[in-house]
Amino acid sequence: MFDAYIWDFDGTLFDTYPNMMTAVMRALKDFDLDIGDEDAYRIIKRHSIKKLVESHGIANSEFVQVFHQYERKIVRPALPFAGTKNTLQKIQDNGSSNFVLSHRDENTLNDLLSRHGLLNYFSAIYIIDTGFPRKPNPAGLNYIIEQFSLAKEKTVIIGDRPMDIQTGDNAGIYTCLFDQDHLLDDLVVDFHVYRMPDILSLSPIQSNTEITP
């Protein structure tokens, strides 16, 4: 196992995308954009909401204001992925540490983690409100590494999008793609997993590994 696991939140720890996509589609309608939900989802997973809306001539800053108005009302029922609590517990029992580095707002993130009894499994949580540049800039990741004296060769970042992997590459640590939809099979990454429990089988001696059920 690794000594440190640095987690993304949306689409990695919690299955928030169904709720997020409902908000995205409502906001797209408000901007008179006719984009299929599957197409929108694929663009967001591979790139970002910013990429989705700016490619259609809409300013991201304007869109996200409307999106967040919808999303804050409907994201609360989101659940952690199957096996999340057990995975975090086993990492902690092994003497390793869990961290969160996310673009999610602090109130929602802490609320979801607390409601599902997961908050105490994390040594520290860093979110967009902390002031770090957005991923794939590695500043937030590097801060965690330096603040907790983490060995890069024993640290892995886990996320569901290319920007998470790019962030890890930019910081010089191991990268793990959590790809439960099998949407990013072409992405070059140290580890490619499809189920939460598979993360427990990762170790620094492996690389370029795909773990299938």
PDB file of C-alpha atoms in Angstrom:
ATOM      1  CA  MET A   1       0.000   0.000   0.000  1.00  0.00           C
ATOM      2  CA  PHE A   2       0.895   3.663  -0.216  1.00  0.00           C
ATOM      3  CA  ASP A   3       1.666   5.886   2.756  1.00  0.00           C
ATOM      4  CA  ALA A   4      -0.645   8.671   1.538  1.00  0.00           C
ATOM      5  CA  TYR A   5      -3.804   8.712  -0.582  1.00  0.00           C
ATOM      6  CA  ILE A   6      -4.927  12.098  -1.909  1.00  0.00           C
ATOM      7  CA  TRP A   7      -8.518  11.923  -3.121  1.00  0.00           C
ATOM      8  CA  ASP A   8     -10.646  13.988  -5.448  1.00  0.00           C
ATOM      9  CA  PHE A   9     -14.236  14.223  -4.216  1.00  0.00           C
ATOM     10  CA  ASP A  10     -16.873  14.447  -6.968  1.00  0.00           C
ATOM     11  CA  GLY A  11     -16.994  11.274  -9.020  1.00  0.00           C
ATOM     12  CA  THR A  12     -14.295   9.673  -6.876  1.00  0.00           C
ATOM     13  CA  LEU A  13     -15.438   9.464  -3.259  1.00  0.00           C
ATOM     14  CA  PHE A  14     -19.055  10.447  -3.886  1.00  0.00           C
ATOM     15  CA  ASP A  15     -21.333   9.684  -6.820  1.00  0.00           C
ATOM     16  CA  THR A  16     -22.415  13.305  -7.242  1.00  0.00           C
ATOM     17  CA  TYR A  17     -22.511  13.333 -11.039  1.00  0.00           C
ATOM     18  CA  PRO A  18     -26.178  12.315 -11.446  1.00  0.00           C
ATOM     19  CA  ASN A  19     -27.142  15.306  -9.286  1.00  0.00           C
ATOM     20  CA  MET A  20     -24.597  17.592 -10.945  1.00  0.00           C
ATOM     21  CA  MET A  21     -25.773  16.649 -14.422  1.00  0.00           C
ATOM     22  CA  THR A  22     -29.364  17.481 -13.523  1.00  0.00           C
ATOM     23  CA  ALA A  23     -28.158  20.944 -12.535  1.00  0.00           C
ATOM     24  CA  VAL A  24     -26.016  21.235 -15.668  1.00  0.00           C
ATOM     25  CA  MET A  25     -28.901  20.373 -17.961  1.00  0.00           C
ATOM     26  CA  ARG A  26     -31.223  22.864 -16.254  1.00  0.00           C
ATOM     27  CA  ALA A  27     -28.586  25.589 -16.574  1.00  0.00           C
ATOM     28  CA  LEU A  28     -27.935  24.729 -20.232  1.00  0.00           C
ATOM     29  CA  LYS A  29     -31.647  25.129 -20.886  1.00  0.00           C
ATOM     30  CA  ASP A  30     -31.578  28.566 -19.253  1.00  0.00           C
ATOM     31  CA  PHE A  31     -28.846  29.557 -21.708  1.00  0.00           C
ATOM     32  CA  ASP A  32     -30.800  28.089 -24.645  1.00  0.00           C
ATOM     33  CA  LEU A  33     -28.121  25.476 -25.304  1.00  0.00           C
ATOM     34  CA  ASP A  34     -29.402  22.232 -26.790  1.00  0.00           C
ATOM     35  CA  ILE A  35     -26.803  19.620 -25.805  1.00  0.00           C
ATOM     36  CA  GLY A  36     -27.602  15.968 -25.120  1.00  0.00           C
ATOM     37  CA  ASP A  37     -27.024  14.844 -21.566  1.00  0.00           C
ATOM     38  CA  GLU A  38     -24.668  12.024 -22.582  1.00  0.00           C
ATOM     39  CA  ASP A  39     -22.591  14.371 -24.741  1.00  0.00           C
ATOM     40  CA  ALA A  40     -22.445  16.933 -21.936  1.00  0.00           C
ATOM     41  CA  TYR A  41     -21.406  14.267 -19.442  1.00  0.00           C
ATOM     42  CA  ARG A  42     -18.575  12.988 -21.622  1.00  0.00           C
ATOM     43  CA  ILE A  43     -17.192  16.486 -22.183  1.00  0.00           C
ATOM     44  CA  ILE A  44     -17.318  17.289 -18.469  1.00  0.00           C
ATOM     45  CA  LYS A  45     -15.650  14.004 -17.488  1.00  0.00           C
ATOM     46  CA  ARG A  46     -12.890  14.335 -20.061  1.00  0.00           C
ATOM     47  CA  HIS A  47     -12.455  18.087 -19.683  1.00  0.00           C
ATOM     48  CA  SER A  48     -14.635  20.380 -17.552  1.00  0.00           C
ATOM     49  CA  ILE A  49     -17.844  22.376 -17.380  1.00  0.00           C
ATOM     50  CA  LYS A  50     -15.791  25.349 -18.549  1.00  0.00           C
ATOM     51  CA  LYS A  51     -14.831  23.502 -21.732  1.00  0.00           C
ATOM     52  CA  LEU A  52     -18.449  22.505 -22.309  1.00  0.00           C
ATOM     53  CA  VAL A  53     -19.945  25.986 -22.116  1.00  0.00           C
ATOM     54  CA  GLU A  54     -17.134  28.082 -23.572  1.00  0.00           C
ATOM     55  CA  SER A  55     -17.091  25.899 -26.690  1.00  0.00           C
ATOM     56  CA  HIS A  56     -20.661  27.156 -27.215  1.00  0.00           C
ATOM     57  CA  GLY A  57     -19.815  30.808 -26.657  1.00  0.00           C
ATOM     58  CA  ILE A  58     -21.017  31.102 -23.051  1.00  0.00           C
ATOM     59  CA  ALA A  59     -18.805  32.676 -20.377  1.00  0.00           C
ATOM     60  CA  ASN A  60     -17.983  30.086 -17.725  1.00  0.00           C
ATOM     61  CA  SER A  61     -18.336  32.616 -14.891  1.00  0.00           C
ATOM     62  CA  GLU A  62     -21.913  33.353 -15.934  1.00  0.00           C
ATOM     63  CA  PHE A  63     -22.840  29.718 -16.409  1.00  0.00           C
ATOM     64  CA  VAL A  64     -21.483  28.427 -13.099  1.00  0.00           C
ATOM     65  CA  GLN A  65     -23.506  30.996 -11.150  1.00  0.00           C
ATOM     66  CA  VAL A  66     -26.695  29.546 -12.573  1.00  0.00           C
ATOM     67  CA  PHE A  67     -25.413  25.967 -12.306  1.00  0.00           C
ATOM     68  CA  HIS A  68     -24.533  26.350  -8.613  1.00  0.00           C
ATOM     69  CA  GLN A  69     -27.972  27.784  -7.825  1.00  0.00           C
ATOM     70  CA  TYR A  70     -29.491  24.534  -9.034  1.00  0.00           C
ATOM     71  CA  GLU A  71     -26.768  22.199  -7.825  1.00  0.00           C
ATOM     72  CA  ARG A  72     -26.718  23.322  -4.190  1.00  0.00           C
ATOM     73  CA  LYS A  73     -30.365  22.368  -3.884  1.00  0.00           C
ATOM     74  CA  ILE A  74     -30.053  18.838  -5.255  1.00  0.00           C
ATOM     75  CA  VAL A  75     -26.576  17.515  -4.421  1.00  0.00           C
ATOM     76  CA  ARG A  76     -27.328  16.644  -0.779  1.00  0.00           C
ATOM     77  CA  PRO A  77     -28.798  13.159  -1.517  1.00  0.00           C
ATOM     78  CA  ALA A  78     -25.554  12.040  -3.230  1.00  0.00           C
ATOM     79  CA  LEU A  79     -24.027   8.869  -1.816  1.00  0.00           C
ATOM     80  CA  PRO A  80     -20.457   7.604  -1.497  1.00  0.00           C
ATOM     81  CA  PHE A  81     -19.460   4.925  -3.967  1.00  0.00           C
ATOM     82  CA  ALA A  82     -19.867   1.341  -2.809  1.00  0.00           C
ATOM     83  CA  GLY A  83     -16.959   0.300  -0.629  1.00  0.00           C
ATOM     84  CA  THR A  84     -15.738   3.820   0.133  1.00  0.00           C
ATOM     85  CA  LYS A  85     -15.992   3.656   3.924  1.00  0.00           C
ATOM     86  CA  ASN A  86     -14.334   0.239   4.099  1.00  0.00           C
ATOM     87  CA  THR A  87     -11.530   1.383   1.788  1.00  0.00           C
ATOM     88  CA  LEU A  88     -10.824   4.520   3.823  1.00  0.00           C
ATOM     89  CA  GLN A  89     -10.958   2.500   7.040  1.00  0.00           C
ATOM     90  CA  LYS A  90      -8.473  -0.102   5.814  1.00  0.00           C
ATOM     91  CA  ILE A  91      -6.087   2.589   4.595  1.00  0.00           C
ATOM     92  CA  GLN A  92      -6.246   4.223   8.011  1.00  0.00           C
ATOM     93  CA  ASP A  93      -5.885   0.878   9.837  1.00  0.00           C
ATOM     94  CA  ASN A  94      -2.750   0.226   7.802  1.00  0.00           C
ATOM     95  CA  GLY A  95      -1.189   3.392   9.229  1.00  0.00           C
ATOM     96  CA  SER A  96      -1.550   5.326   5.984  1.00  0.00           C
ATOM     97  CA  SER A  97      -3.259   8.708   5.575  1.00  0.00           C
ATOM     98  CA  ASN A  98      -6.168   9.995   3.509  1.00  0.00           C
ATOM     99  CA  PHE A  99      -6.478  13.558   2.210  1.00  0.00           C
ATOM    100  CA  VAL A 100      -8.989  15.396  -0.006  1.00  0.00           C
ATOM    101  CA  LEU A 101      -8.072  17.925  -2.705  1.00  0.00           C
ATOM    102  CA  SER A 102     -11.245  19.086  -4.435  1.00  0.00           C
ATOM    103  CA  HIS A 103     -12.929  21.930  -6.307  1.00  0.00           C
ATOM    104  CA  ARG A 104     -16.069  21.238  -4.250  1.00  0.00           C
ATOM    105  CA  ASP A 105     -17.198  23.976  -1.813  1.00  0.00           C
ATOM    106  CA  GLU A 106     -16.338  23.389   1.841  1.00  0.00           C
ATOM    107  CA  ASN A 107     -19.846  23.391   3.310  1.00  0.00           C
ATOM    108  CA  THR A 108     -21.241  20.792   0.934  1.00  0.00           C
ATOM    109  CA  LEU A 109     -18.160  18.585   1.111  1.00  0.00           C
ATOM    110  CA  ASN A 110     -18.037  18.557   4.915  1.00  0.00           C
ATOM    111  CA  ASP A 111     -21.799  18.027   5.117  1.00  0.00           C
ATOM    112  CA  LEU A 112     -21.719  14.969   2.849  1.00  0.00           C
ATOM    113  CA  LEU A 113     -18.678  13.458   4.561  1.00  0.00           C
ATOM    114  CA  SER A 114     -20.173  14.034   8.026  1.00  0.00           C
ATOM    115  CA  ARG A 115     -23.613  12.668   7.150  1.00  0.00           C
ATOM    116  CA  HIS A 116     -22.047   9.405   5.985  1.00  0.00           C
ATOM    117  CA  GLY A 117     -19.553   9.078   8.831  1.00  0.00           C
ATOM    118  CA  LEU A 118     -16.470   9.639   6.676  1.00  0.00           C
ATOM    119  CA  LEU A 119     -15.057  12.951   7.909  1.00  0.00           C
ATOM    120  CA  ASN A 120     -12.734  11.439  10.519  1.00  0.00           C
ATOM    121  CA  TYR A 121     -10.974   9.254   7.969  1.00  0.00           C
ATOM    122  CA  PHE A 122      -9.147  12.264   6.522  1.00  0.00           C
ATOM    123  CA  SER A 123      -6.024  13.891   7.920  1.00  0.00           C
ATOM    124  CA  ALA A 124      -6.787  17.122   6.051  1.00  0.00           C
ATOM    125  CA  ILE A 125      -9.186  18.495   3.454  1.00  0.00           C
ATOM    126  CA  TYR A 126      -8.318  21.195   0.951  1.00  0.00           C
ATOM    127  CA  ILE A 127     -10.985  22.721  -1.258  1.00  0.00           C
ATOM    128  CA  ILE A 128     -11.303  25.552  -3.759  1.00  0.00           C
ATOM    129  CA  ASP A 129     -12.081  28.041  -0.963  1.00  0.00           C
ATOM    130  CA  THR A 130      -8.552  27.494   0.385  1.00  0.00           C
ATOM    131  CA  GLY A 131      -7.207  29.718  -2.391  1.00  0.00           C
ATOM    132  CA  PHE A 132      -5.053  27.288  -4.356  1.00  0.00           C
ATOM    133  CA  PRO A 133      -5.133  27.481  -8.177  1.00  0.00           C
ATOM    134  CA  ARG A 134      -7.457  25.001  -9.821  1.00  0.00           C
ATOM    135  CA  LYS A 135      -6.231  21.642 -11.052  1.00  0.00           C
ATOM    136  CA  PRO A 136      -4.114  20.681 -12.972  1.00  0.00           C
ATOM    137  CA  ASN A 137      -1.940  23.309 -11.252  1.00  0.00           C
ATOM    138  CA  PRO A 138      -0.123  21.220  -8.601  1.00  0.00           C
ATOM    139  CA  ALA A 139       0.141  23.995  -5.975  1.00  0.00           C
ATOM    140  CA  GLY A 140      -2.504  22.502  -3.685  1.00  0.00           C
ATOM    141  CA  LEU A 141      -1.061  19.023  -4.056  1.00  0.00           C
ATOM    142  CA  ASN A 142       2.465  20.251  -3.403  1.00  0.00           C
ATOM    143  CA  TYR A 143       1.246  22.068  -0.295  1.00  0.00           C
ATOM    144  CA  ILE A 144      -0.181  18.846   1.148  1.00  0.00           C
ATOM    145  CA  ILE A 145       3.035  16.987   0.344  1.00  0.00           C
ATOM    146  CA  GLU A 146       5.180  19.640   2.014  1.00  0.00           C
ATOM    147  CA  GLN A 147       2.857  20.304   4.957  1.00  0.00           C
ATOM    148  CA  PHE A 148       2.713  16.634   5.934  1.00  0.00           C
ATOM    149  CA  SER A 149       6.248  15.696   4.817  1.00  0.00           C
ATOM    150  CA  LEU A 150       4.923  13.069   2.415  1.00  0.00           C
ATOM    151  CA  ALA A 151       7.337  10.992   0.362  1.00  0.00           C
ATOM    152  CA  LYS A 152       6.365  11.443  -3.276  1.00  0.00           C
ATOM    153  CA  GLU A 153       7.376   7.886  -4.128  1.00  0.00           C
ATOM    154  CA  LYS A 154       4.835   6.635  -1.553  1.00  0.00           C
ATOM    155  CA  THR A 155       1.974   9.008  -2.394  1.00  0.00           C
ATOM    156  CA  VAL A 156      -0.864   8.562  -4.897  1.00  0.00           C
ATOM    157  CA  ILE A 157      -3.594  10.885  -6.133  1.00  0.00           C
ATOM    158  CA  ILE A 158      -6.945   9.305  -6.985  1.00  0.00           C
ATOM    159  CA  GLY A 159      -9.414  11.014  -9.288  1.00  0.00           C
ATOM    160  CA  ASP A 160     -11.961  10.454 -12.027  1.00  0.00           C
ATOM    161  CA  ARG A 161     -10.831  12.976 -14.654  1.00  0.00           C
ATOM    162  CA  PRO A 162      -7.708  13.713 -16.708  1.00  0.00           C
ATOM    163  CA  MET A 163      -7.140  16.939 -14.744  1.00  0.00           C
ATOM    164  CA  ASP A 164      -6.635  14.891 -11.560  1.00  0.00           C
ATOM    165  CA  ILE A 165      -4.053  12.736 -13.316  1.00  0.00           C
ATOM    166  CA  GLN A 166      -2.318  15.786 -14.798  1.00  0.00           C
ATOM    167  CA  THR A 167      -2.152  17.320 -11.330  1.00  0.00           C
ATOM    168  CA  GLY A 168      -0.422  14.224  -9.985  1.00  0.00           C
ATOM    169  CA  ASP A 169       1.961  14.122 -12.930  1.00  0.00           C
ATOM    170  CA  ASN A 170       2.806  17.786 -12.397  1.00  0.00           C
ATOM    171  CA  ALA A 171       3.591  17.093  -8.738  1.00  0.00           C
ATOM    172  CA  GLY A 172       5.645  13.985  -9.492  1.00  0.00           C
ATOM    173  CA  ILE A 173       3.547  11.448  -7.586  1.00  0.00           C
ATOM    174  CA  TYR A 174       1.696   8.264  -8.531  1.00  0.00           C
ATOM    175  CA  THR A 175      -1.663   8.621 -10.268  1.00  0.00           C
ATOM    176  CA  CYS A 176      -4.789   6.467 -10.102  1.00  0.00           C
ATOM    177  CA  LEU A 177      -7.835   6.926 -12.325  1.00  0.00           C
ATOM    178  CA  PHE A 178     -11.150   5.820 -10.819  1.00  0.00           C
ATOM    179  CA  ASP A 179     -13.088   5.146 -14.012  1.00  0.00           C
ATOM    180  CA  GLN A 180     -16.309   3.392 -13.043  1.00  0.00           C
ATOM    181  CA  ASP A 181     -17.936   4.334 -16.370  1.00  0.00           C
ATOM    182  CA  HIS A 182     -15.041   3.043 -18.499  1.00  0.00           C
ATOM    183  CA  LEU A 183     -15.015   6.407 -20.293  1.00  0.00           C
ATOM    184  CA  LEU A 184     -11.282   7.057 -20.154  1.00  0.00           C
ATOM    185  CA  ASP A 185      -9.651   3.753 -21.064  1.00  0.00           C
ATOM    186  CA  ASP A 186      -7.216   5.594 -23.344  1.00  0.00           C
ATOM    187  CA  LEU A 187      -5.753   7.760 -20.584  1.00  0.00           C
ATOM    188  CA  VAL A 188      -2.099   7.130 -19.674  1.00  0.00           C
ATOM    189  CA  VAL A 189      -2.002   6.654 -15.908  1.00  0.00           C
ATOM    190  CA  ASP A 190      -0.081   4.637 -13.316  1.00  0.00           C
ATOM    191  CA  PHE A 191      -3.191   2.781 -12.137  1.00  0.00           C
ATOM    192  CA  HIS A 192      -6.614   2.403 -13.735  1.00  0.00           C
ATOM    193  CA  VAL A 193      -9.352   1.032 -11.469  1.00  0.00           C
ATOM    194  CA  TYR A 194     -13.090   0.586 -11.881  1.00  0.00           C
ATOM    195  CA  ARG A 195     -14.219  -0.330  -8.349  1.00  0.00           C
ATOM    196  CA  MET A 196     -13.429   1.335  -5.039  1.00  0.00           C
ATOM    197  CA  PRO A 197     -12.096  -1.827  -3.278  1.00  0.00           C
ATOM    198  CA  ASP A 198      -9.464  -2.268  -6.023  1.00  0.00           C
ATOM    199  CA  ILE A 199      -7.638   0.770  -4.658  1.00  0.00           C
ATOM    200  CA  LEU A 200      -6.538  -1.321  -1.703  1.00  0.00           C
ATOM    201  CA  SER A 201      -4.446  -3.524  -3.993  1.00  0.00           C
ATOM    202  CA  LEU A 202      -2.290  -0.645  -5.289  1.00  0.00           C
ATOM    203  CA  SER A 203       1.342  -0.385  -4.305  1.00  0.00           C
ATOM    204  CA  PRO A 204       4.293   1.801  -5.345  1.00  0.00           C
ATOM    205  CA  ILE A 205       6.107  -1.136  -6.958  1.00  0.00           C
ATOM    206  CA  GLN A 206       3.425  -1.339  -9.671  1.00  0.00           C
ATOM    207  CA  SER A 207       2.948   1.048 -12.582  1.00  0.00           C
ATOM    208  CA  ASN A 208       0.804   1.353 -15.712  1.00  0.00           C
ATOM    209  CA  THR A 209      -1.582  -1.181 -14.193  1.00  0.00           C
ATOM    210  CA  GLU A 210      -5.231  -1.797 -15.058  1.00  0.00           C
ATOM    211  CA  ILE A 211      -7.162  -3.582 -12.356  1.00  0.00           C
ATOM    212  CA  THR A 212     -10.405  -5.191 -13.502  1.00  0.00           C
ATOM    213  CA  PRO A 213     -13.095  -6.843 -11.410  1.00  0.00           C
TER     214      PRO A 213
END
